[in-house]
XYZ file of C-alpha atoms in Angstrom:
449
model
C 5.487 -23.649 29.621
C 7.164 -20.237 30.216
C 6.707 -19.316 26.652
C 2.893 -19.779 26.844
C 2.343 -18.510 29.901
C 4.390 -15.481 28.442
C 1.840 -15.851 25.631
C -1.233 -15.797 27.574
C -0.385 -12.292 29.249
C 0.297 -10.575 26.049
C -2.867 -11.692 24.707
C -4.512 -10.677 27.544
C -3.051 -7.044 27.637
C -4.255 -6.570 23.905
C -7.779 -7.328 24.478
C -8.718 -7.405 27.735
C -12.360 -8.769 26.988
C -10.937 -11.168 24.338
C -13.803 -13.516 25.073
C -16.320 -10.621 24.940
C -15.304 -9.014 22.066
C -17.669 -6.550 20.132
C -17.961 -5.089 16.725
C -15.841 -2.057 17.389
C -12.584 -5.365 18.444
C -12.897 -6.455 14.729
C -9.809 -5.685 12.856
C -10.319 -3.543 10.008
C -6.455 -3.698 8.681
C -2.899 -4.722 9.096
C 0.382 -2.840 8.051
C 4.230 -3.611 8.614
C 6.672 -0.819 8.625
C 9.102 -0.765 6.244
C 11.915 -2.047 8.955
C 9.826 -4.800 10.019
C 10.334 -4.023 13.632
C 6.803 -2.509 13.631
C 2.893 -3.900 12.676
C 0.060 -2.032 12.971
C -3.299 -2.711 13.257
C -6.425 -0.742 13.314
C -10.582 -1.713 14.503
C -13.441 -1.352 13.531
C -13.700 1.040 16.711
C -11.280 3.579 15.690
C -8.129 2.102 17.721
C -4.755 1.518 16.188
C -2.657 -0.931 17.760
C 1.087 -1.136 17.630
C 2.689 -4.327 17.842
C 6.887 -4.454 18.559
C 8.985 -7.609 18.016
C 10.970 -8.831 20.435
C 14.785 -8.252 20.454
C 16.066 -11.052 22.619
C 17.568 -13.408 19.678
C 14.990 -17.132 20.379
C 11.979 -14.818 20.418
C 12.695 -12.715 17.371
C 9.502 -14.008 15.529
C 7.261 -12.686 18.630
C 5.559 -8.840 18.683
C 4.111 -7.147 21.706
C 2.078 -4.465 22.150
C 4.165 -1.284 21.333
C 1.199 1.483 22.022
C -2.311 1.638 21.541
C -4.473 4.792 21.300
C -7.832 5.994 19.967
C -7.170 7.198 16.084
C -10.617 8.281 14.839
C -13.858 9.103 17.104
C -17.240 8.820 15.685
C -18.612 12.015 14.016
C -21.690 13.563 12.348
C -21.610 15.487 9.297
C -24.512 18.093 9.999
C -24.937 19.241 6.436
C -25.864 15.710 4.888
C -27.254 14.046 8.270
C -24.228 11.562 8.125
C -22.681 9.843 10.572
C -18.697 9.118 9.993
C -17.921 5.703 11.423
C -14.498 5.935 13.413
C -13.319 2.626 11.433
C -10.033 1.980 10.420
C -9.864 1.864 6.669
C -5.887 2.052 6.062
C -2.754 2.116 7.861
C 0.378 3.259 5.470
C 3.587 3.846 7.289
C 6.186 6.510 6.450
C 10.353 5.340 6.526
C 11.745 6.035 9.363
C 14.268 9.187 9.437
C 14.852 9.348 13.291
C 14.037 8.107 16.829
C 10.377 8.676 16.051
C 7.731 6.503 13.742
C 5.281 7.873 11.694
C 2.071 6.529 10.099
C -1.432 7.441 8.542
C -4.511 6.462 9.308
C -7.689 7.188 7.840
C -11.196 6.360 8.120
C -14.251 7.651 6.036
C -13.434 10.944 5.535
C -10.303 12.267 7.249
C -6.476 11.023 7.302
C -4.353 11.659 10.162
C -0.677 11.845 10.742
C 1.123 10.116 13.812
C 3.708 10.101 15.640
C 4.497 7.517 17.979
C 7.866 7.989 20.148
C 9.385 7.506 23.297
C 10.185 8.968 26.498
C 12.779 8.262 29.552
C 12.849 11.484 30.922
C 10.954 14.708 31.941
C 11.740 18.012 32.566
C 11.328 19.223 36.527
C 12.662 22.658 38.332
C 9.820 24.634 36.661
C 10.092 28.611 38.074
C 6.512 29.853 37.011
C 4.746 26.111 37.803
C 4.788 23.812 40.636
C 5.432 20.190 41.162
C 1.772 18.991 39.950
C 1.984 21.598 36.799
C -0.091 24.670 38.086
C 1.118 28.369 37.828
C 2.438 29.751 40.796
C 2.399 33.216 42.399
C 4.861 35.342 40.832
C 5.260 36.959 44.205
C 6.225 34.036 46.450
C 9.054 33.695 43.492
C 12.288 34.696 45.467
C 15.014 33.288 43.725
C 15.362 30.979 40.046
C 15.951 27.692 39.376
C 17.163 26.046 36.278
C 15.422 23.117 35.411
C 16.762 19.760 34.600
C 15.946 16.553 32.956
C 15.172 13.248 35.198
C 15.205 9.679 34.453
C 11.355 7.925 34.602
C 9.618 4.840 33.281
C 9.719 4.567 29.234
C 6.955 5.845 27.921
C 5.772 5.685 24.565
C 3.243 8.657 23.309
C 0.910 9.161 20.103
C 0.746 12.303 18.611
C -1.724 13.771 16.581
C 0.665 16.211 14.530
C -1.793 16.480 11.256
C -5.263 16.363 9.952
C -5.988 15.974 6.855
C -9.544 16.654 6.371
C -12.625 18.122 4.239
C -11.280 17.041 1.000
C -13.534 13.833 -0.087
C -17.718 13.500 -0.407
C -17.315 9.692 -0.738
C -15.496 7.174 1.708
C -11.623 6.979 1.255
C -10.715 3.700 0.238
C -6.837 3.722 0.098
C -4.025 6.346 0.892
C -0.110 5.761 -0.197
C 2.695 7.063 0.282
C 4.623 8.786 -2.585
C 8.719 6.948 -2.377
C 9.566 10.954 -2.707
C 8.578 11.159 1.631
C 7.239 14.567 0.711
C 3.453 13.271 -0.454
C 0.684 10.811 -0.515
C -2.809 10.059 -2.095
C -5.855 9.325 -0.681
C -8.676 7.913 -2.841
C -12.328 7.772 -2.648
C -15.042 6.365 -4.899
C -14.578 8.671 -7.610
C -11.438 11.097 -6.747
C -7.893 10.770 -6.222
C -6.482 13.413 -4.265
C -2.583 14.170 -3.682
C -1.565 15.762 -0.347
C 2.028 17.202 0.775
C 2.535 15.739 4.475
C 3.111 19.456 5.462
C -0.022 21.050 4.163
C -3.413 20.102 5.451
C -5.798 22.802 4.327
C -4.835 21.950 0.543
C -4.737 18.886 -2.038
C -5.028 18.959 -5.405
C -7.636 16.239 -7.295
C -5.397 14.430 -9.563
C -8.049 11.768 -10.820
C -11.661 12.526 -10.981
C -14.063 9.892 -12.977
C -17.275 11.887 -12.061
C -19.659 12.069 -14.559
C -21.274 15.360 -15.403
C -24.593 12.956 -14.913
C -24.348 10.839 -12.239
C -26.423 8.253 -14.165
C -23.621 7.410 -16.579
C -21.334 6.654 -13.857
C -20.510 3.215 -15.041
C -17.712 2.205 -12.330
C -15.836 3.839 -9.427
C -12.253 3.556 -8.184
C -11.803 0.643 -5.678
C -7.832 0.881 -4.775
C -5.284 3.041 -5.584
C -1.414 2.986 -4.855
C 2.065 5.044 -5.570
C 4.553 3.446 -7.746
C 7.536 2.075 -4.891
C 10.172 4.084 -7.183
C 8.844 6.077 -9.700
C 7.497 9.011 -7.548
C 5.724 10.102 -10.565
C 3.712 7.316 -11.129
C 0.303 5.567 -9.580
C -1.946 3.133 -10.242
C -5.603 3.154 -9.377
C -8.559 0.004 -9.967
C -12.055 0.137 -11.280
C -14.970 -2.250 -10.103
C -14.876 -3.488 -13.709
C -12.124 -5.189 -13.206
C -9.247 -2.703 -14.846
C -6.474 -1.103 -13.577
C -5.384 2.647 -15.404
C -1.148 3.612 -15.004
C -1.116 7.041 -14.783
C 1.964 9.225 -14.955
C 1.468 12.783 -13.699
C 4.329 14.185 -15.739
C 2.020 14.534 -18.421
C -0.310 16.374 -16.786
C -1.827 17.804 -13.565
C -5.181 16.135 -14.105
C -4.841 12.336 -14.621
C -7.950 11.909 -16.415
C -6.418 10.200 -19.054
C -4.116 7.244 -18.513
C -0.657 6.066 -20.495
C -1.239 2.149 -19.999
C -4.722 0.330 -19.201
C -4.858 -3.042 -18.094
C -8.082 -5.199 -18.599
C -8.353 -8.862 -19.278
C -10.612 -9.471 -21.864
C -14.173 -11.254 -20.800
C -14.579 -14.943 -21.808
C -18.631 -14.520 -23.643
C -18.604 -18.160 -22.535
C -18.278 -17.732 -19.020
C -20.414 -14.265 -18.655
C -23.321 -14.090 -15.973
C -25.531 -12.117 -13.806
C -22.406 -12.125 -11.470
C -19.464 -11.120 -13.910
C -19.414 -7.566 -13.120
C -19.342 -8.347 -9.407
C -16.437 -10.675 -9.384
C -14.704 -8.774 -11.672
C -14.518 -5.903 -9.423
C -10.934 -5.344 -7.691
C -10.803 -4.876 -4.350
C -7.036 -4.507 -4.334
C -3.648 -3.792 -6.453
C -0.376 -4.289 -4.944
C 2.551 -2.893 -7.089
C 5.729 -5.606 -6.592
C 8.717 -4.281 -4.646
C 11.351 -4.111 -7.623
C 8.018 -2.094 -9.011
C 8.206 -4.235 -12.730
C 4.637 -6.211 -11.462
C 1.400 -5.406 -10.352
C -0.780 -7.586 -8.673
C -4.623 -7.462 -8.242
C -7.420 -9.661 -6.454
C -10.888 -9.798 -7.674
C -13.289 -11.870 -6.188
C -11.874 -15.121 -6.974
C -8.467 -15.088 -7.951
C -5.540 -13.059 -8.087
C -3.391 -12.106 -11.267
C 0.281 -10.721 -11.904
C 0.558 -8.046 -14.368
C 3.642 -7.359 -16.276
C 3.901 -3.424 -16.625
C 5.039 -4.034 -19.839
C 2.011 -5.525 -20.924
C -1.260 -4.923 -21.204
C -3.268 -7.257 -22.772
C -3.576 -9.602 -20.319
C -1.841 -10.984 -16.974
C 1.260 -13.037 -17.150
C 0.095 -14.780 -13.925
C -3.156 -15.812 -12.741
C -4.076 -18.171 -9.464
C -7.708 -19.453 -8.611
C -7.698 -18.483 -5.131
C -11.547 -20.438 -4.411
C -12.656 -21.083 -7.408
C -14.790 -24.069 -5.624
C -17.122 -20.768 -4.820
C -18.498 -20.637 -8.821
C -21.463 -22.773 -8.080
C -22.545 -20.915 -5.087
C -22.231 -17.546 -5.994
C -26.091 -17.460 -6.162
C -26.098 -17.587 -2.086
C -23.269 -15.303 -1.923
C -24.819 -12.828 -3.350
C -27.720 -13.503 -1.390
C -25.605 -13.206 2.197
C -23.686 -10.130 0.556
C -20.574 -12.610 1.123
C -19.737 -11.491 -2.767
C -19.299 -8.003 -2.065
C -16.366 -9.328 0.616
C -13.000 -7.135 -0.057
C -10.236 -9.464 -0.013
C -6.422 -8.231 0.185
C -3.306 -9.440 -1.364
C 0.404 -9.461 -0.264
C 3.872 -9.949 -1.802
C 6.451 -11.265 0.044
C 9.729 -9.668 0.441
C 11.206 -10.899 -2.634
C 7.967 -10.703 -4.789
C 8.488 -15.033 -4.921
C 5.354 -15.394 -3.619
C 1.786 -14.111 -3.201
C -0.685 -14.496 -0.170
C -4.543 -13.579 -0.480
C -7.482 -14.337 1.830
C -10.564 -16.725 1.818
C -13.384 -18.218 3.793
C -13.082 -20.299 7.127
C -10.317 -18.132 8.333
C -8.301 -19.972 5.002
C -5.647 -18.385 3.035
C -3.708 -19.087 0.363
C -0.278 -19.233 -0.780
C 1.372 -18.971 -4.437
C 4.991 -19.579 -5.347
C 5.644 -17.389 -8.435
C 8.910 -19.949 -9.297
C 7.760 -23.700 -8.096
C 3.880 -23.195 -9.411
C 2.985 -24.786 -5.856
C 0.124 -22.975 -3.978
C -0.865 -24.235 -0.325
C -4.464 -23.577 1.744
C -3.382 -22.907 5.144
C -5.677 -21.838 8.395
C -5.402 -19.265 10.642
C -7.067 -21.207 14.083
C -7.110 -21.391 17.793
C -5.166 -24.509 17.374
C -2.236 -23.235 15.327
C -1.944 -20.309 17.190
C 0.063 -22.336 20.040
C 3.839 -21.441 20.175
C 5.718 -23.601 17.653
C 2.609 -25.367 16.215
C 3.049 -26.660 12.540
C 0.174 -25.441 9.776
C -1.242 -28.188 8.424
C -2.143 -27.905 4.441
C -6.032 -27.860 4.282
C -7.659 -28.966 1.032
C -11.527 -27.941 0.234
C -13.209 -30.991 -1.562
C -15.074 -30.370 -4.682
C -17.143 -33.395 -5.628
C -16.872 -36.844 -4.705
C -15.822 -38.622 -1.804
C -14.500 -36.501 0.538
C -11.033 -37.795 2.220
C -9.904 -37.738 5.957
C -9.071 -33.511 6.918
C -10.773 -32.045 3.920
C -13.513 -29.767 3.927
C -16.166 -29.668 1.684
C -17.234 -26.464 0.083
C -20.795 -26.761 1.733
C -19.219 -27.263 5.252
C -17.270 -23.718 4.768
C -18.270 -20.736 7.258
C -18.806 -17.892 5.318
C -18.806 -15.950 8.328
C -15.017 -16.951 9.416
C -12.616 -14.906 6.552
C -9.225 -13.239 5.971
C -9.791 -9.937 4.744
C -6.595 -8.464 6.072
C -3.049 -9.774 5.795
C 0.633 -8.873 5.584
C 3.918 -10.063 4.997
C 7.465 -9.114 6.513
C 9.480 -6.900 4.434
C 12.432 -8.778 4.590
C 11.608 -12.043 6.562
C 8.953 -14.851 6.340
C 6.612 -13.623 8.732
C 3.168 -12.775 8.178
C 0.249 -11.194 10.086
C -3.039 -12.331 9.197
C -6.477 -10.842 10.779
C -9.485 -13.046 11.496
C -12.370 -10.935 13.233
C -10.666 -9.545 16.431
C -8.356 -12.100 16.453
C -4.239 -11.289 14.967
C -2.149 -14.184 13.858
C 1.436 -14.221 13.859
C 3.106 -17.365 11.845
C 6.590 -17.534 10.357
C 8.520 -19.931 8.659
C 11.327 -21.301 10.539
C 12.786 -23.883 8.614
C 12.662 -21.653 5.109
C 10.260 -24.221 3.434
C 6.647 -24.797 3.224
C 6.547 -25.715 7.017
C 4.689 -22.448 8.671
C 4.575 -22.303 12.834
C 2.515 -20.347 14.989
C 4.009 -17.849 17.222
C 1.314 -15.885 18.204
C -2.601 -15.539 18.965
C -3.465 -12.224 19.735
């Protein structure tokens, strides 16, 4: 009982209208730091949230809100009668190198740099100000003081210590950081741009796929992401479905790649809807950096670096969802942008679906598992049950059948623990917190937020 009442206030300090929540509460991505000790998440209203886990030793799978502050405010782009929505698009943290964190945020158009830290103390004694900060008269100044540090309440403060701005005309999609700590890459439709985290009024274009005629554009870049060792190397994804290696040794313009990756199209299987679900909506290079992973609309495949011709892995994430992809397109549902996750040791692979689902793939046992992120397993130390979708036929006690799904319930967002099994996983304005506690397939609920 003192654990969920414990619950219940954390939840309520996170979203105070919980039961009231708007467009601008929906969760528009989720990031761990690279310690762990960290998540992030950031709305649809231009709010990044910062989550801390507890240190006390029987509540180490439990985060509480760190700091929250306003990233990104609404704008207007007077020259093209745009408005800039202040959503979230990406969170990427940078390793921590002192007391401090950083991370980068980015919406449409402009990436910022911040700095979250903390503070015990405050300077007092001032000569020139007074006690409530304003400037007093040099005159009535008779003698000087020196001032000195005093204890007060932690604080923790967000700083706004760059902007990074006026260097895309479409929407950033992704940003990553290069493993050299001195730069990163921010991507749009049809550029990829590389920034030092010093500089703000300058970035070079490293990839650029626009077409001298804009009617020949026959894809766009969709994700794009820093090899994890080679600081020379990145990896960007088409909407038709390939992924180009680039190396930037070779040159300073990328427009030409040293490996392409592209399964080739079954004629069989071709439709009015192959170029849509072909289209990647994410790439996730592997942690030892020897695999790349990518989702597409309905599954997810594992890519060998050494080889191109076709995945060494591939997992049918809801591949009940062929036969209706007639309505899907018709709700837009088929446009959805689903992530994907490795897990600390690259064993297994997480990815999102419909009805607040998501799935589960062990690289080594072949086992996959359909679990839901709910109201119900969000209690403290609830088990996940393994939900199965029913295809055709009689339909057995706890499965759901694939006309029964809510289309408007899914997991877009997700991530894993860098070290640990414990994974975040974003429903609408709801976070979910589960980790595995007995280091099998049994997966608990720690937190609803």
């Amino acid at each position: 009982m003192e654990e969920e009442s414990d619950t219940r206030k954390i939840n309520n300090s996170f979203l105070r209208d919980h039961n009231y929540a708007t467009e601008a509460d929906i969760i528009s991505t989720v990031e761990f730091n690279p310690s762990g000790e960290l998540l992030a998440t950031g709305d649809k209203g231009g709010r990044v949230v910062v989550f801390q886990r507890e240190q006390e030793p029987q509540r180490r799978g439990e985060y509480n809100v760190y700091s929250t502050f306003q990233s990104h405010d609404p704008e207007f782009d007077y020259l093209k009668s745009l408005e800039i929505e202040e959503k979230i698009n990406k969170i990427r943290w940078l390793p921590q190198q002192n007391a401090a964190y950083f991370l980068l945020s980015t919406n449409d158009k402009t990436v910022k740099l911040w700095k979250i830290s903390e503070r015990d103390r405050r300077p007092e004694g001032y000569n020139l100000k007074d006690e409530d900060g304003r400037i007093r008269d040099p005159s009535t100044i008779t003698s000087l003081r020196v001032p000195v540090l005093q204890n007060t309440d932690l604080m923790v403060e967000a700083t706004a210590r760059r902007v990074f701005s006026n260097a895309h005309t479409y929407h950033i999609n992704s940003i990553s950081v290069n493993s050299d700590l001195q730069t990163y890459i921010s991507t749009d439709d049809l550029r990829v741009n590389l920034w030092n985290l010093e500089i703000t009024d300058q970035s070079f274009n490293i990839v650029d796929i626009k077409p001298c005629n804009m009617e020949d554009l026959t894809e766009v870049i969709t994700a794009a992401e820093f090899h994890p060792q080679q600081c020379n190397t990145l990896a960007y994804s088409s909407s038709r479905g390939s992924v180009r290696l680039c190396d930037m040794r070779k040159q300073a313009l990328c427009d030409t790649h040293c490996k392409f990756f592209e399964e080739p199209e079954d004629p069989s299987t071709r439709s009015f809807f192959s170029e849509i679900i072909s289209s990647i909506s994410d790439i996730k290079f592997s942690h030892s950096g020897r695999f790349l992973m990518t989702r597409d609309y309905l599954t997810v495949k594992v890519w060998d670096l050494n080889m191109e011709t076709r995945p060494v892995q591939t997992y049918q994430v809801h591949d009940y969802l062929r036969g209706k992809l007639c309505s899907l397109y018709e709700n837009d549902c088929i446009f959805d942008k689903f992530e994907c996750v490795w897990n600390g040791s690259d064993s297994v692979i997480m990815t999102g679906s419909y009805n607040n689902f998501f799935r589960m793939f062990d690289r080594n046992t072949k086992k996959d598992v359909t679990l839901e992120a709910s109201r119900e397993n969000s209690k403290p130390r609830a088990i996940l049950k393994p939900r199965k979708v029913c295809v055709g036929g009689k339909r057995r006690k706890d499965e759901v059948t694939v006309d029964s799904l809510d289309f408007s319930k899914k997991i877009l967002h997700s991530a894993w623990h860098p070290q640990e099994n414990i994974i975040a996983v974003a429903a609408s304005n709801n976070l979910y917190i589960f980790q595995d506690k007995t280091r099998g397939e049994e997966w608990r609920g720690d937190r609803e937020t």
